CSV table of C-alpha atoms in Angstrom, one decimal:
chain,number,residue,atom,x,y,z
A,1,MET,CA,169.7,96.3,92.5
A,2,HIS,CA,172.6,98.3,93.9
A,3,LEU,CA,171.9,102.0,95.0
A,4,SER,CA,174.1,104.6,96.1
A,5,ILE,CA,173.8,106.5,99.4
A,6,GLY,CA,171.2,109.3,99.2
A,7,THR,CA,169.2,107.7,96.3
A,8,VAL,CA,165.4,108.5,96.7
A,9,LEU,CA,163.5,105.4,96.4
A,10,LEU,CA,160.1,106.5,97.3
A,11,LYS,CA,158.1,109.2,98.9
A,12,LEU,CA,155.7,108.5,101.7
A,13,VAL,CA,152.8,110.8,102.1
A,14,ASP,CA,150.7,110.7,105.3
A,15,VAL,CA,147.1,111.7,104.1
A,16,SER,CA,145.5,111.0,107.5
A,17,GLU,CA,145.6,114.9,108.0
A,18,LEU,CA,145.4,117.3,105.0
A,19,TYR,CA,145.5,121.0,105.1
A,20,VAL,CA,144.4,123.6,102.6
A,21,ASP,CA,146.3,126.8,102.2
A,22,VAL,CA,144.3,129.7,100.9
A,23,GLU,CA,145.2,133.3,100.2
A,24,VAL,CA,142.9,135.9,101.7
A,25,LEU,CA,142.8,139.5,100.7
A,26,GLU,CA,144.3,141.6,103.4
A,27,ASN,CA,141.2,143.9,103.7
A,28,GLU,CA,139.2,140.6,104.4
A,29,VAL,CA,141.5,138.8,106.7
A,30,GLY,CA,140.2,140.7,109.8
A,31,LYS,CA,136.9,138.9,109.6
A,32,ILE,CA,138.5,135.3,109.9
A,33,ALA,CA,139.5,133.6,113.0
A,34,VAL,CA,141.0,130.4,114.1
A,35,GLY,CA,138.2,127.8,114.6
A,36,ARG,CA,135.9,129.3,111.9
A,37,ARG,CA,134.2,126.7,109.5
A,38,ALA,CA,135.3,126.3,106.1
A,39,GLU,CA,133.8,124.6,102.8
A,40,ILE,CA,136.1,123.1,100.5
A,41,LYS,CA,135.0,122.2,96.9
A,42,ALA,CA,137.4,120.2,94.5
A,43,ASN,CA,137.2,120.1,90.9
A,44,ALA,CA,137.6,116.5,90.8
A,45,TYR,CA,134.2,116.0,92.8
A,46,PRO,CA,131.7,118.4,91.3
A,47,GLY,CA,128.8,119.1,93.6
A,48,GLU,CA,130.5,117.8,96.7
A,49,THR,CA,131.6,119.9,99.6
A,50,PHE,CA,134.1,119.0,102.4
A,51,LEU,CA,134.2,120.4,105.7
A,52,GLY,CA,137.1,122.1,107.4
A,53,ALA,CA,138.1,124.6,110.0
A,54,VAL,CA,140.7,127.5,110.1
A,55,VAL,CA,143.7,126.5,112.1
A,56,ALA,CA,146.2,129.1,111.4
A,57,ILE,CA,146.3,132.6,110.1
A,58,ASN,CA,149.8,133.7,108.8
A,59,PRO,CA,150.8,137.0,110.5
A,60,VAL,CA,152.5,138.4,107.4
A,61,VAL,CA,151.0,139.9,104.3
A,62,ASP,CA,152.5,139.1,101.1
A,63,PRO,CA,153.7,142.4,99.7
A,64,GLU,CA,153.1,141.4,96.1
A,65,SER,CA,149.6,139.9,96.1
A,66,LYS,CA,148.5,141.8,99.3
A,67,THR,CA,147.2,138.4,100.7
A,68,VAL,CA,147.4,136.5,103.8
A,69,LYS,CA,147.8,132.8,103.9
A,70,VAL,CA,145.1,131.1,106.0
A,71,THR,CA,145.4,127.3,106.7
A,72,ILE,CA,142.5,125.1,106.9
A,73,ALA,CA,142.4,121.7,108.4
A,74,LEU,CA,140.1,119.3,106.6
A,75,LEU,CA,137.8,117.4,109.1
A,76,GLY,CA,137.1,113.7,109.0
A,77,GLY,CA,140.6,113.0,108.1
A,78,SER,CA,141.5,114.1,104.7
A,79,GLY,CA,137.8,114.8,103.9
A,80,SER,CA,137.8,111.3,102.2
A,81,ARG,CA,135.0,109.8,104.2
A,82,TYR,CA,132.7,112.5,105.1
A,83,SER,CA,131.3,115.3,103.1
A,84,LEU,CA,129.6,118.5,104.6
A,85,HIS,CA,126.6,116.7,105.8
A,86,GLY,CA,128.5,113.8,107.1
A,87,SER,CA,127.2,111.2,104.5
A,88,PRO,CA,129.7,108.4,103.8
A,89,SER,CA,131.4,108.8,100.4
A,90,PRO,CA,131.6,105.8,98.1
A,91,ALA,CA,134.3,103.3,98.7
A,92,GLN,CA,137.6,104.2,97.2
A,93,SER,CA,141.0,102.6,97.2
A,94,GLY,CA,142.3,105.7,99.1
A,95,PRO,CA,141.3,109.2,100.2
A,96,ARG,CA,139.2,111.3,97.8
A,97,LEU,CA,141.1,114.6,98.2
A,98,LYS,CA,144.7,114.2,97.4
A,99,PRO,CA,147.7,116.5,98.2
A,100,GLY,CA,148.2,119.0,95.3
A,101,MET,CA,144.6,118.9,94.0
A,102,TYR,CA,143.0,122.3,92.9
A,103,VAL,CA,140.4,123.2,95.4
A,104,THR,CA,138.3,126.4,96.3
A,105,ALA,CA,137.4,127.3,99.7
A,106,ARG,CA,134.7,129.5,101.4
A,107,VAL,CA,135.6,130.5,104.9
A,108,GLU,CA,133.0,131.6,107.5
A,109,THR,CA,133.7,135.1,108.5
A,110,GLU,CA,131.6,137.1,111.0
A,111,VAL,CA,128.7,135.1,112.4
A,112,LEU,CA,125.7,137.5,112.7
A,113,THR,CA,122.6,136.2,114.4
A,114,ASN,CA,119.0,137.6,114.8
A,115,ARG,CA,119.1,139.7,111.7
A,116,LEU,CA,116.3,140.1,109.2
A,117,VAL,CA,117.6,139.1,105.9
A,118,VAL,CA,116.2,138.8,102.3
A,119,PRO,CA,117.5,137.3,99.1
A,120,LYS,CA,119.7,139.6,97.0
A,121,ALA,CA,117.2,139.0,93.9
A,122,SER,CA,114.6,140.7,95.9
A,123,VAL,CA,116.3,144.1,96.3
A,124,LEU,CA,116.0,146.8,93.6
A,125,VAL,CA,117.5,150.1,93.2
A,126,ARG,CA,115.3,153.0,91.7
A,127,ASP,CA,116.4,156.6,91.8
A,128,GLN,CA,119.6,155.5,93.6
A,129,ARG,CA,117.5,154.1,96.5
A,130,THR,CA,117.2,150.5,97.5
A,131,LEU,CA,113.7,149.0,97.8
A,132,VAL,CA,111.8,145.7,98.0
A,133,PHE,CA,108.2,144.9,96.9
A,134,VAL,CA,106.0,143.4,99.7
A,135,ALA,CA,102.9,141.6,98.8
A,136,ARG,CA,99.9,142.7,100.8
A,137,GLU,CA,96.2,142.1,100.2
A,138,GLY,CA,96.7,141.3,96.5
A,139,LEU,CA,98.9,144.3,95.9
A,140,ALA,CA,102.6,144.9,95.5
A,141,LYS,CA,103.8,147.7,97.7
A,142,TRP,CA,107.3,149.0,97.4
A,143,HIS,CA,109.2,149.9,100.8
A,144,TYR,CA,112.6,151.7,100.7
A,145,VAL,CA,114.9,149.7,102.8
A,146,GLY,CA,118.1,150.3,104.6
A,147,LEU,CA,120.7,147.7,104.0
A,148,GLY,CA,123.2,146.3,106.3
A,149,GLU,CA,125.7,143.5,105.9
A,150,SER,CA,125.6,141.2,103.0
A,151,ASN,CA,127.1,137.9,101.6
A,152,GLU,CA,126.7,136.4,98.1
A,153,GLU,CA,123.1,135.4,98.8
A,154,VAL,CA,121.4,137.7,101.1
A,155,TYR,CA,121.2,141.4,102.3
A,156,GLU,CA,120.5,142.3,105.9
A,157,ILE,CA,117.6,144.7,106.3
A,158,VAL,CA,118.1,147.3,108.9
A,159,SER,CA,115.0,149.5,108.1
A,160,GLY,CA,111.9,149.5,106.0
A,161,ILE,CA,110.0,146.2,106.4
A,162,ALA,CA,109.4,143.8,109.4
A,163,GLU,CA,109.8,140.2,110.1
A,164,GLY,CA,106.9,138.2,108.4
A,165,ASP,CA,106.5,140.6,105.6
A,166,THR,CA,106.1,138.6,102.3
A,167,VAL,CA,108.8,139.9,100.1
A,168,ILE,CA,108.4,139.4,96.2
A,169,VAL,CA,111.6,137.9,94.9
A,170,ASP,CA,110.8,137.2,91.1
A,171,GLY,CA,109.0,139.0,88.6
A,172,HIS,CA,109.2,142.5,90.2
A,173,TYR,CA,111.5,144.5,88.0
A,174,THR,CA,108.7,146.1,86.1
A,175,LEU,CA,106.2,146.2,89.1
A,176,ALA,CA,104.7,149.7,90.1
A,177,HIS,CA,103.6,150.5,93.6
A,178,GLU,CA,100.3,149.0,94.4
A,179,ALA,CA,100.1,147.0,91.3
A,180,ARG,CA,97.6,143.9,91.5
A,181,ILE,CA,99.6,140.7,91.8
A,182,ARG,CA,98.7,137.1,92.1
A,183,ILE,CA,101.4,134.8,94.1
A,184,GLN,CA,102.0,131.5,92.4
């Protein structure tokens, strides 16, 4: 075959290192730092999570979307051999994650330690005040609580209950203070 100069024959792709660019809202970018952990999920592999780390935060805010581009490097090469828990993936003919795949990312923000937290499902609002039910001696006792930080799963409790209290997380929407309960 005769080719003219400048004809593209093929495209080489190095997948030994893959990066994910995510858009982060400008009001949340201050909580993200280089080196923070990220979890990547691809629609192609439901139920699987790949581990990454933030390697760059673009200093410019996109004026249209009000987002900042954050770059995450996938760990373990392209994420093709190791999932979040380090277990080997089934043998494939190539990397599991491929350039151009649609993925979602969860980026670790502030790391708060030594905090009292409860599942979000345990917190109720009555008369515009937040409360949780605590099980004590066969009774459900409500305690108004002060909330601190939160994520998708938990609330930080800053006042109202103590470490070691048994918080009721299910079947408590219709409970009254000092109602008899049986924990199953």
